[in-house]
Short mmCIF file of C-alpha atoms in Angstrom, two decimals:
data_model
loop_
_atom_site.label_atom_id
_atom_site.label_comp_id
_atom_site.label_asym_id
_atom_site.label_seq_id
_atom_site.Cartn_x
_atom_site.Cartn_y
_atom_site.Cartn_z
CA UNK A 1247 -25.42 18.06 25.45
CA UNK A 1248 -22.95 15.29 24.46
CA UNK A 1249 -21.78 12.66 26.91
CA UNK A 1250 -18.35 13.13 28.45
CA UNK A 1251 -15.58 10.63 27.90
CA UNK A 1252 -13.46 9.52 30.88
CA UNK A 1253 -9.93 11.02 31.15
CA UNK A 1254 -8.43 7.84 29.67
CA UNK A 1255 -11.12 6.42 27.40
CA UNK A 1256 -10.91 2.77 26.38
CA UNK A 1257 -11.26 2.17 22.64
CA UNK A 1258 -12.09 -1.51 23.23
CA UNK A 1259 -15.07 -0.45 25.35
CA UNK A 1260 -16.24 1.97 22.66
CA UNK A 1261 -15.99 -0.77 20.02
CA UNK A 1262 -18.11 -3.02 22.24
CA UNK A 1263 -20.64 -0.23 22.67
CA UNK A 1264 -20.81 0.21 18.88
CA UNK A 1265 -21.49 -3.51 18.38
CA UNK A 1266 -24.24 -3.41 21.00
CA UNK A 1267 -25.72 -0.36 19.27
CA UNK A 1268 -25.57 -2.22 15.95
CA UNK A 1269 -27.58 -5.08 17.45
CA UNK A 1270 -30.22 -2.56 18.52
CA UNK A 1271 -30.31 -0.92 15.11
CA UNK A 1272 -30.70 -4.25 13.37
CA UNK A 1273 -33.72 -5.11 15.46
CA UNK A 1274 -35.52 -2.39 13.52
CA UNK A 1275 -33.49 -2.46 10.29
CA UNK A 1276 -31.74 -5.77 9.44
CA UNK A 1277 -29.60 -3.99 6.82
CA UNK A 1278 -27.99 -1.63 9.35
CA UNK A 1279 -24.18 -1.48 9.15
CA UNK A 1280 -21.48 -1.17 11.79
CA UNK A 1281 -20.37 2.25 10.54
CA UNK A 1282 -23.87 3.60 11.31
CA UNK A 1283 -23.59 2.40 14.91
CA UNK A 1284 -20.09 3.83 15.19
CA UNK A 1285 -21.34 7.20 13.94
CA UNK A 1286 -24.14 7.18 16.52
CA UNK A 1287 -21.68 6.49 19.34
CA UNK A 1288 -19.28 9.17 18.04
CA UNK A 1289 -21.99 11.83 17.94
CA UNK A 1290 -23.17 10.97 21.43
CA UNK A 1291 -19.72 11.99 22.66
CA UNK A 1292 -19.59 15.12 20.51
CA UNK A 1293 -17.41 13.87 17.65
CA UNK A 1294 -18.25 14.23 13.96
CA UNK A 1295 -17.14 10.71 13.04
CA UNK A 1296 -15.70 7.46 14.40
CA UNK A 1297 -12.34 8.40 12.90
CA UNK A 1298 -12.24 11.69 14.84
CA UNK A 1299 -13.33 9.91 18.03
CA UNK A 1300 -10.64 7.25 17.61
CA UNK A 1301 -7.97 9.87 16.96
CA UNK A 1302 -8.94 11.59 20.20
CA UNK A 1303 -8.91 8.34 22.17
CA UNK A 1304 -5.55 7.40 20.70
CA UNK A 1305 -4.08 10.77 21.65
CA UNK A 1306 -5.11 10.64 25.32
CA UNK A 1307 -4.72 6.91 25.99
CA UNK A 1308 -1.55 5.51 27.52
CA UNK A 1309 -0.63 3.81 24.25
CA UNK A 1310 -1.26 7.06 22.41
CA UNK A 1311 1.00 9.01 24.74
CA UNK A 1312 3.83 6.51 24.31
CA UNK A 1313 3.48 6.45 20.54
CA UNK A 1314 3.33 10.25 20.37
CA UNK A 1315 6.53 10.52 22.43
CA UNK A 1316 8.38 8.20 20.04
CA UNK A 1317 7.10 10.05 16.97
CA UNK A 1318 7.89 13.56 18.17
CA UNK A 1319 11.24 12.58 19.69
CA UNK A 1320 10.49 13.19 23.39
CA UNK A 1321 13.00 10.72 24.83
CA UNK A 1322 12.49 11.86 28.43
CA UNK A 1323 8.73 11.29 28.30
CA UNK A 1324 9.17 8.00 26.43
CA UNK A 1325 11.59 6.73 29.08
CA UNK A 1326 9.28 7.80 31.91
CA UNK A 1327 6.25 6.06 30.43
CA UNK A 1328 8.15 2.86 29.66
CA UNK A 1329 9.71 2.81 33.14
CA UNK A 1330 6.18 2.96 34.58
CA UNK A 1331 4.67 0.57 32.03
CA UNK A 1332 7.42 -1.76 30.73
CA UNK A 1333 4.90 -4.10 29.08
CA UNK A 1334 4.03 -1.31 26.65
CA UNK A 1335 7.39 -1.71 24.91
CA UNK A 1336 5.72 -4.00 22.37
CA UNK A 1337 2.87 -1.71 21.30
CA UNK A 1338 2.57 -0.56 17.69
CA UNK A 1339 1.21 2.61 16.18
CA UNK A 1340 1.51 5.29 13.57
CA UNK A 1341 0.01 5.20 10.12
CA UNK A 1342 1.26 1.70 9.37
CA UNK A 1343 0.99 0.08 12.82
CA UNK A 1344 4.75 -0.17 13.31
CA UNK A 1345 6.78 -0.84 16.48
CA UNK A 1346 8.07 2.03 18.60
CA UNK A 1347 11.66 1.48 17.44
CA UNK A 1348 10.57 1.86 13.81
CA UNK A 1349 8.66 5.07 14.55
CA UNK A 1350 11.67 6.58 16.30
CA UNK A 1351 14.10 5.44 13.58
CA UNK A 1352 11.87 6.62 10.73
CA UNK A 1353 11.80 10.12 12.24
CA UNK A 1354 15.51 10.17 13.04
CA UNK A 1355 15.12 10.40 16.83
CA UNK A 1356 18.39 8.91 18.06
CA UNK A 1357 17.67 9.61 21.75
CA UNK A 1358 14.40 7.68 21.52
CA UNK A 1359 16.16 4.81 19.80
CA UNK A 1360 18.62 4.77 22.71
CA UNK A 1361 15.73 4.63 25.20
CA UNK A 1362 14.08 1.76 23.37
CA UNK A 1363 17.32 -0.23 23.09
CA UNK A 1364 17.97 0.33 26.81
CA UNK A 1365 14.50 -1.05 27.58
CA UNK A 1366 15.22 -4.24 25.63
CA UNK A 1367 13.80 -3.65 22.16
CA UNK A 1368 14.87 -6.36 19.70
CA UNK A 1369 17.01 -4.46 17.22
CA UNK A 1370 16.00 -6.90 14.45
CA UNK A 1371 12.27 -6.83 15.17
CA UNK A 1372 10.22 -6.78 11.95
CA UNK A 1373 6.98 -4.89 11.42
CA UNK A 1374 3.95 -6.78 10.11
CA UNK A 1375 3.18 -4.77 7.00
CA UNK A 1376 6.60 -4.38 5.38
CA UNK A 1377 8.53 -7.08 7.25
CA UNK A 1378 11.14 -4.38 7.80
CA UNK A 1379 13.39 -3.60 10.76
CA UNK A 1380 14.10 -0.23 12.36
CA UNK A 1381 17.28 -0.13 10.28
CA UNK A 1382 15.26 -0.27 7.06
CA UNK A 1383 13.26 2.76 8.21
CA UNK A 1384 16.34 4.69 9.35
CA UNK A 1385 18.03 4.05 5.98
CA UNK A 1386 14.91 5.06 4.09
CA UNK A 1387 14.85 8.34 6.01
CA UNK A 1388 18.56 8.92 5.53
CA UNK A 1389 19.18 9.19 9.28
CA UNK A 1390 22.85 8.26 9.35
CA UNK A 1391 23.42 8.55 13.11
CA UNK A 1392 20.48 6.23 13.76
CA UNK A 1393 21.82 3.81 11.13
CA UNK A 1394 25.20 3.81 12.87
CA UNK A 1395 23.64 3.21 16.30
CA UNK A 1396 21.42 0.36 15.15
CA UNK A 1397 24.32 -1.35 13.45
CA UNK A 1398 26.34 -0.92 16.63
CA UNK A 1399 23.52 -2.64 18.51
CA UNK A 1400 23.67 -5.65 16.19
CA UNK A 1401 21.15 -4.84 13.47
CA UNK A 1402 21.30 -7.04 10.38
CA UNK A 1403 23.04 -4.81 7.84
CA UNK A 1404 21.45 -6.52 4.81
CA UNK A 1405 17.95 -7.07 6.16
CA UNK A 1406 16.83 -9.39 3.40
CA UNK A 1407 13.26 -10.63 3.44
CA UNK A 1408 11.31 -7.36 3.57
CA UNK A 1409 8.09 -7.07 1.57
CA UNK A 1410 9.77 -4.87 -1.06
CA UNK A 1411 12.50 -7.51 -1.51
CA UNK A 1412 15.00 -4.64 -1.45
CA UNK A 1413 17.02 -5.10 1.74
CA UNK A 1414 18.27 -2.21 3.87
CA UNK A 1415 20.41 -0.74 1.10
CA UNK A 1416 17.41 -0.86 -1.22
CA UNK A 1417 15.38 1.14 1.27
CA UNK A 1418 18.12 3.78 1.19
CA UNK A 1419 18.09 4.00 -2.61
CA UNK A 1420 15.16 2.73 -4.67
CA UNK A 1421 12.29 4.77 -3.26
CA UNK A 1422 11.45 8.43 -3.84
CA UNK A 1423 14.52 9.85 -2.10
CA UNK A 1424 18.02 8.52 -2.69
CA UNK A 1425 19.93 8.49 0.61
CA UNK A 1426 23.39 8.30 -0.91
CA UNK A 1427 25.27 9.02 2.32
CA UNK A 1428 23.47 6.21 4.12
CA UNK A 1429 24.00 3.85 1.16
CA UNK A 1430 27.71 4.64 0.99
CA UNK A 1431 28.03 4.05 4.73
CA UNK A 1432 26.25 0.70 4.49
CA UNK A 1433 28.49 -0.40 1.63
CA UNK A 1434 31.58 0.68 3.53
CA UNK A 1435 30.41 -1.41 6.50
CA UNK A 1436 30.05 -4.50 4.30
CA UNK A 1437 26.46 -4.45 3.09
CA UNK A 1438 25.90 -6.60 0.01
CA UNK A 1439 25.16 -4.43 -3.04
CA UNK A 1440 22.05 -5.27 -5.02
CA UNK A 1441 21.57 -4.71 -8.72
CA UNK A 1442 18.78 -2.18 -8.12
CA UNK A 1443 20.60 -0.12 -5.50
CA UNK A 1444 23.68 -0.12 -7.72
CA UNK A 1445 21.63 1.17 -10.66
CA UNK A 1446 20.39 4.12 -8.60
CA UNK A 1447 23.91 4.89 -7.42
CA UNK A 1448 25.26 4.65 -10.96
CA UNK A 1449 27.83 2.09 -9.80
CA UNK A 1450 28.69 -0.05 -12.83
CA UNK A 1451 31.50 -1.65 -10.82
CA UNK A 1452 29.03 -2.96 -8.23
CA UNK A 1453 26.67 -4.24 -10.92
CA UNK A 1454 29.53 -6.15 -12.55
CA UNK A 1455 30.41 -7.64 -9.17
CA UNK A 1456 26.80 -8.70 -8.59
CA UNK A 1457 26.58 -10.36 -12.01
CA UNK A 1458 29.97 -12.03 -11.64
CA UNK A 1459 28.59 -13.72 -8.52
CA UNK A 1460 25.24 -14.63 -10.14
CA UNK A 1461 24.67 -13.90 -13.83
CA UNK A 1462 20.96 -14.76 -13.57
CA UNK A 1463 20.35 -11.56 -11.58
CA UNK A 1464 20.23 -9.65 -14.87
CA UNK A 1465 16.63 -10.94 -15.03
CA UNK A 1466 15.88 -10.40 -11.33
CA UNK A 1467 12.46 -8.83 -10.71
CA UNK A 1468 11.56 -6.13 -8.25
CA UNK A 1469 8.63 -6.77 -5.91
CA UNK A 1470 5.00 -6.43 -6.97
CA UNK A 1471 4.94 -3.05 -5.22
CA UNK A 1472 7.43 -1.86 -7.85
CA UNK A 1473 5.51 -3.54 -10.69
CA UNK A 1474 7.93 -6.48 -10.97
CA UNK A 1475 10.33 -4.39 -13.04
CA UNK A 1476 13.56 -5.90 -14.38
CA UNK A 1477 16.92 -4.15 -13.90
CA UNK A 1478 16.62 -2.89 -17.48
CA UNK A 1479 13.23 -1.29 -16.78
CA UNK A 1480 14.67 0.32 -13.67
CA UNK A 1481 17.77 1.65 -15.43
CA UNK A 1482 15.54 3.27 -18.07
CA UNK A 1483 13.39 4.88 -15.35
CA UNK A 1484 16.53 6.18 -13.65
CA UNK A 1485 17.83 7.50 -17.00
CA UNK A 1486 21.17 5.69 -16.77
CA UNK A 1487 22.49 5.18 -20.35
CA UNK A 1488 25.79 3.56 -19.32
CA UNK A 1489 23.97 1.12 -17.06
CA UNK A 1490 21.45 0.30 -19.80
CA UNK A 1491 24.33 -0.52 -22.14
CA UNK A 1492 25.97 -2.69 -19.45
CA UNK A 1493 22.75 -4.61 -18.81
CA UNK A 1494 22.23 -5.26 -22.52
CA UNK A 1495 25.81 -6.53 -22.83
CA UNK A 1496 25.08 -8.87 -19.93
CA UNK A 1497 22.04 -10.32 -21.70
CA UNK A 1498 19.12 -8.25 -20.41
CA UNK A 1499 15.96 -8.82 -22.46
CA UNK A 1500 14.78 -5.57 -24.13
CA UNK A 1501 11.35 -7.13 -24.72
CA UNK A 1502 10.74 -8.28 -21.12
CA UNK A 1503 7.44 -7.05 -19.67
CA UNK A 1504 6.70 -5.96 -16.13
CA UNK A 1505 3.39 -6.78 -14.46
CA UNK A 1506 1.78 -3.77 -16.18
CA UNK A 1507 2.65 -5.36 -19.52
CA UNK A 1508 5.24 -2.66 -20.29
CA UNK A 1509 8.68 -3.20 -21.82
CA UNK A 1510 11.74 -1.07 -20.95
CA UNK A 1511 11.18 1.04 -24.07
CA UNK A 1512 7.62 1.74 -22.91
CA UNK A 1513 9.18 3.47 -19.88
CA UNK A 1514 11.21 5.86 -22.06
CA UNK A 1515 9.80 9.39 -22.42
CA UNK A 1516 10.77 12.57 -24.22
CA UNK A 1517 13.07 13.32 -21.27
CA UNK A 1518 14.93 10.02 -21.50
CA UNK A 1519 18.52 10.13 -22.73
CA UNK A 1520 18.37 9.31 -26.46
CA UNK A 1521 21.30 6.93 -26.06
CA UNK A 1522 18.98 4.69 -24.01
CA UNK A 1523 16.34 4.63 -26.76
CA UNK A 1524 18.94 3.93 -29.43
CA UNK A 1525 20.48 1.12 -27.36
CA UNK A 1526 17.11 -0.55 -26.79
CA UNK A 1527 16.13 -0.29 -30.45
CA UNK A 1528 19.52 -1.64 -31.44
CA UNK A 1529 18.99 -4.61 -29.13
CA UNK A 1530 15.66 -5.52 -30.73
CA UNK A 1531 13.01 -3.42 -28.99
CA UNK A 1532 10.02 -2.53 -31.18
CA UNK A 1533 9.88 1.13 -32.22
CA UNK A 1534 6.08 1.27 -31.85
CA UNK A 1535 6.57 0.75 -28.10
CA UNK A 1536 8.08 4.23 -27.85
CA UNK A 1537 5.72 6.96 -26.69
CA UNK A 1538 6.43 10.55 -25.69
CA UNK A 1539 3.85 10.46 -22.89
CA UNK A 1540 2.15 7.11 -22.47
CA UNK A 1541 -1.02 6.74 -20.39
CA UNK A 1542 -0.47 3.79 -18.05
CA UNK A 1543 -3.82 3.09 -16.37
CA UNK A 1544 -7.03 4.62 -15.04
CA UNK A 1545 -8.41 3.75 -11.60
CA UNK A 1546 -11.89 4.91 -10.53
CA UNK A 1547 -12.10 6.64 -7.13
CA UNK A 1548 -15.30 5.74 -5.27
CA UNK A 1549 -16.54 7.90 -2.40
CA UNK A 1550 -17.42 5.71 0.59
CA UNK A 1551 -18.66 6.22 4.15
CA UNK A 1552 -16.21 3.75 5.65
CA UNK A 1553 -13.06 2.49 3.93
CA UNK A 1554 -12.66 -0.56 6.24
CA UNK A 1555 -16.31 -1.57 5.71
CA UNK A 1556 -16.03 -1.07 1.95
CA UNK A 1557 -12.83 -3.08 1.72
CA UNK A 1558 -14.50 -5.89 3.70
CA UNK A 1559 -17.46 -5.89 1.29
CA UNK A 1560 -15.30 -5.97 -1.82
CA UNK A 1561 -13.13 -8.75 -0.38
CA UNK A 1562 -15.80 -10.91 1.24
CA UNK A 1563 -18.68 -10.41 -1.21
CA UNK A 1564 -17.08 -9.51 -4.54
CA UNK A 1565 -13.87 -11.56 -4.50
CA UNK A 1566 -11.46 -8.64 -4.66
CA UNK A 1567 -8.31 -8.50 -2.55
CA UNK A 1568 -7.08 -5.67 -0.41
CA UNK A 1569 -4.02 -4.02 -1.97
CA UNK A 1570 -3.43 -1.44 0.77
CA UNK A 1571 -5.09 1.18 2.91
CA UNK A 1572 -3.97 4.57 4.19
CA UNK A 1573 -4.48 6.03 7.66
CA UNK A 1574 -5.38 4.70 11.08
CA UNK A 1575 -8.30 4.21 10.80
CA UNK A 1576 -8.06 4.03 7.03
CA UNK A 1577 -9.61 6.84 4.97
CA UNK A 1578 -8.24 5.73 1.59
CA UNK A 1579 -7.66 2.28 0.18
CA UNK A 1580 -7.30 0.12 -2.88
CA UNK A 1581 -8.86 -3.22 -3.84
CA UNK A 1582 -8.14 -5.29 -6.92
CA UNK A 1583 -9.25 -8.38 -8.77
CA UNK A 1584 -7.03 -9.58 -11.59
CA UNK A 1585 -6.39 -6.50 -13.77
CA UNK A 1586 -9.07 -4.30 -12.20
CA UNK A 1587 -8.32 -1.82 -9.41
CA UNK A 1588 -10.63 0.50 -7.47
CA UNK A 1589 -9.67 3.29 -5.07
CA UNK A 1590 -11.96 3.87 -2.09
CA UNK A 1591 -12.00 7.33 -0.50
CA UNK A 1592 -13.77 8.36 2.71
CA UNK A 1593 -15.07 11.90 3.04
CA UNK A 1594 -14.22 13.27 -0.40
CA UNK A 1595 -13.48 12.70 -4.07
CA UNK A 1596 -16.71 11.85 -5.80
CA UNK A 1597 -20.30 11.11 -4.85
CA UNK A 1598 -22.39 8.02 -4.13
CA UNK A 1599 -23.90 6.35 -7.15
CA UNK A 1600 -20.90 6.19 -9.48
CA UNK A 1601 -21.17 3.58 -12.24
CA UNK A 1602 -18.18 1.51 -13.34
CA UNK A 1603 -18.03 -0.97 -16.26
CA UNK A 1604 -15.97 -4.09 -15.58
CA UNK A 1605 -15.40 -6.66 -18.32
CA UNK A 1606 -15.11 -10.28 -17.16
CA UNK A 1607 -14.62 -13.68 -18.75
CA UNK A 1608 -17.94 -15.28 -17.76
CA UNK A 1609 -20.58 -13.15 -16.07
CA UNK A 1610 -22.86 -16.15 -15.36
CA UNK A 1611 -20.17 -17.91 -13.33
CA UNK A 1612 -19.58 -14.65 -11.48
CA UNK A 1613 -23.32 -14.35 -10.80
CA UNK A 1614 -23.32 -17.77 -9.15
CA UNK A 1615 -20.30 -16.77 -7.05
CA UNK A 1616 -21.86 -13.49 -5.96
CA UNK A 1617 -25.21 -15.06 -5.04
CA UNK A 1618 -23.37 -17.55 -2.83
CA UNK A 1619 -21.41 -14.78 -1.10
CA UNK A 1620 -24.43 -12.54 -0.52
CA UNK A 1621 -23.50 -9.63 -2.79
CA UNK A 1622 -26.20 -7.07 -3.61
CA UNK A 1623 -27.26 -7.83 -7.21
CA UNK A 1624 -29.60 -5.27 -8.75
CA UNK A 1625 -29.90 -7.04 -12.10
CA UNK A 1626 -28.94 -10.64 -12.96
CA UNK A 1627 -27.03 -11.41 -16.18
CA UNK A 1628 -28.99 -9.96 -19.10
CA UNK A 1629 -28.25 -9.83 -22.85
CA UNK A 1630 -28.23 -6.27 -24.24
CA UNK A 1631 -28.30 -4.94 -27.84
CA UNK A 1632 -24.71 -3.68 -27.65
CA UNK A 1633 -23.42 -7.27 -27.58
CA UNK A 1634 -22.78 -7.67 -23.85
CA UNK A 1635 -24.38 -9.83 -21.19
CA UNK A 1636 -24.26 -7.70 -18.05
CA UNK A 1637 -24.97 -8.09 -14.35
CA UNK A 1638 -25.55 -5.01 -12.17
CA UNK A 1639 -23.97 -5.15 -8.70
CA UNK A 1640 -24.25 -2.54 -5.95
CA UNK A 1641 -21.76 -1.86 -3.17
CA UNK A 1642 -22.38 -0.49 0.34
CA UNK A 1643 -22.43 3.13 -0.86
CA UNK A 1644 -24.69 2.77 -3.87
CA UNK A 1645 -21.95 2.54 -6.47
CA UNK A 1646 -22.90 0.29 -9.38
CA UNK A 1647 -20.61 -2.21 -11.08
CA UNK A 1648 -21.71 -3.24 -14.57
CA UNK A 1649 -20.04 -6.64 -14.86
CA UNK A 1650 -20.19 -7.87 -18.45
CA UNK A 1651 -19.00 -10.55 -20.84
CA UNK A 1652 -19.96 -11.37 -24.43
CA UNK A 1653 -23.71 -11.77 -25.06
CA UNK A 1654 -24.92 -15.37 -25.22
CA UNK A 1655 -28.05 -14.77 -27.35
CA UNK A 1656 -30.22 -12.06 -28.83
CA UNK A 1657 -30.99 -9.10 -26.63
CA UNK A 1658 -33.46 -9.69 -23.80
CA UNK A 1659 -36.43 -7.38 -23.44
CA UNK A 1660 -35.33 -6.05 -20.04
CA UNK A 1661 -33.89 -2.49 -19.95
CA UNK A 1662 -30.62 -1.65 -18.21
CA UNK A 1663 -31.23 -1.49 -14.47
CA UNK A 1664 -31.34 2.10 -13.15
#
């Protein structure tokens, strides 16, 4: 029969118990991993995984109750809990670990926003991941009443400096949903238009005003999250022929490439207004860049037991960097190194033992790096008959990375590692 958790279980205590369990496991198996200890602890309390255990703890803990009240819009409960525990005003939660004010604003809960402001929330507080304020999130959700209230409380209407480099009005316009009513309200209240928000809104007059103030903005780049697109790329994506013509008149480069290596014409499809294609070709774009349905990239999805553990391995041992993760705790994530990206999925999508070929500049230099960092190398650099010198690297879940560069000599006698 499983052990019983206390009414208000402490996640910190459970994490400590998992580390102690790991120490015990490693006394018999030095290769034991933290996720194995976490799974043992979870099963002792009747939960199928650490993620399920954590979700339960979060839901019944004091922090979990406060976060849940903000998310579901229970202003009465939120006020009661914060009256009893005022120090909890600064906790964060939700999928992206955001402040309570952001959670309430994102979901359009005006009454909860009022509670949080009354308890002293900084209306211009920024979250850690997106460097955004509650106003950014309210605008992105199109919650006009919340936008109005936050501005009335002194929120910065422009909100420059967020990770998407879009400002509040950008959050209302450039993402999946265009919140035109919120954008119009922000502009009426004096928000500074941006070239990208103006493109979405189809406002040539605003774009002209932006360029009159700073002509160099015709070459302004979006953030890396939006592939560093230029205004011309973005206007093509938004299928705005008049705006494309305006940008070209203002000196936009039809051959400029985003960080995927694509030009504006590469973004045109069979559904794109033909006036856009004709304008780009007339401005000097190369016809061979036009494709009815271009493939952009392929990213392998690797099934893993623990996304956080896998990300740590790829970052610490293999020199990748964490792009993002999804969930709390994360069950999906992305790592990258230069032009190579890998998705990591917990509990689905694929099986252990997937093989991926990765082409590098110098596999011998990489071998030296990986030995220093303690990566699991199943086969050192070896020359093969197909003209590559390959190293075989294994990750925590048995996936194999065939890292190769040009062969340095005739083929060695060793077969490819299985």
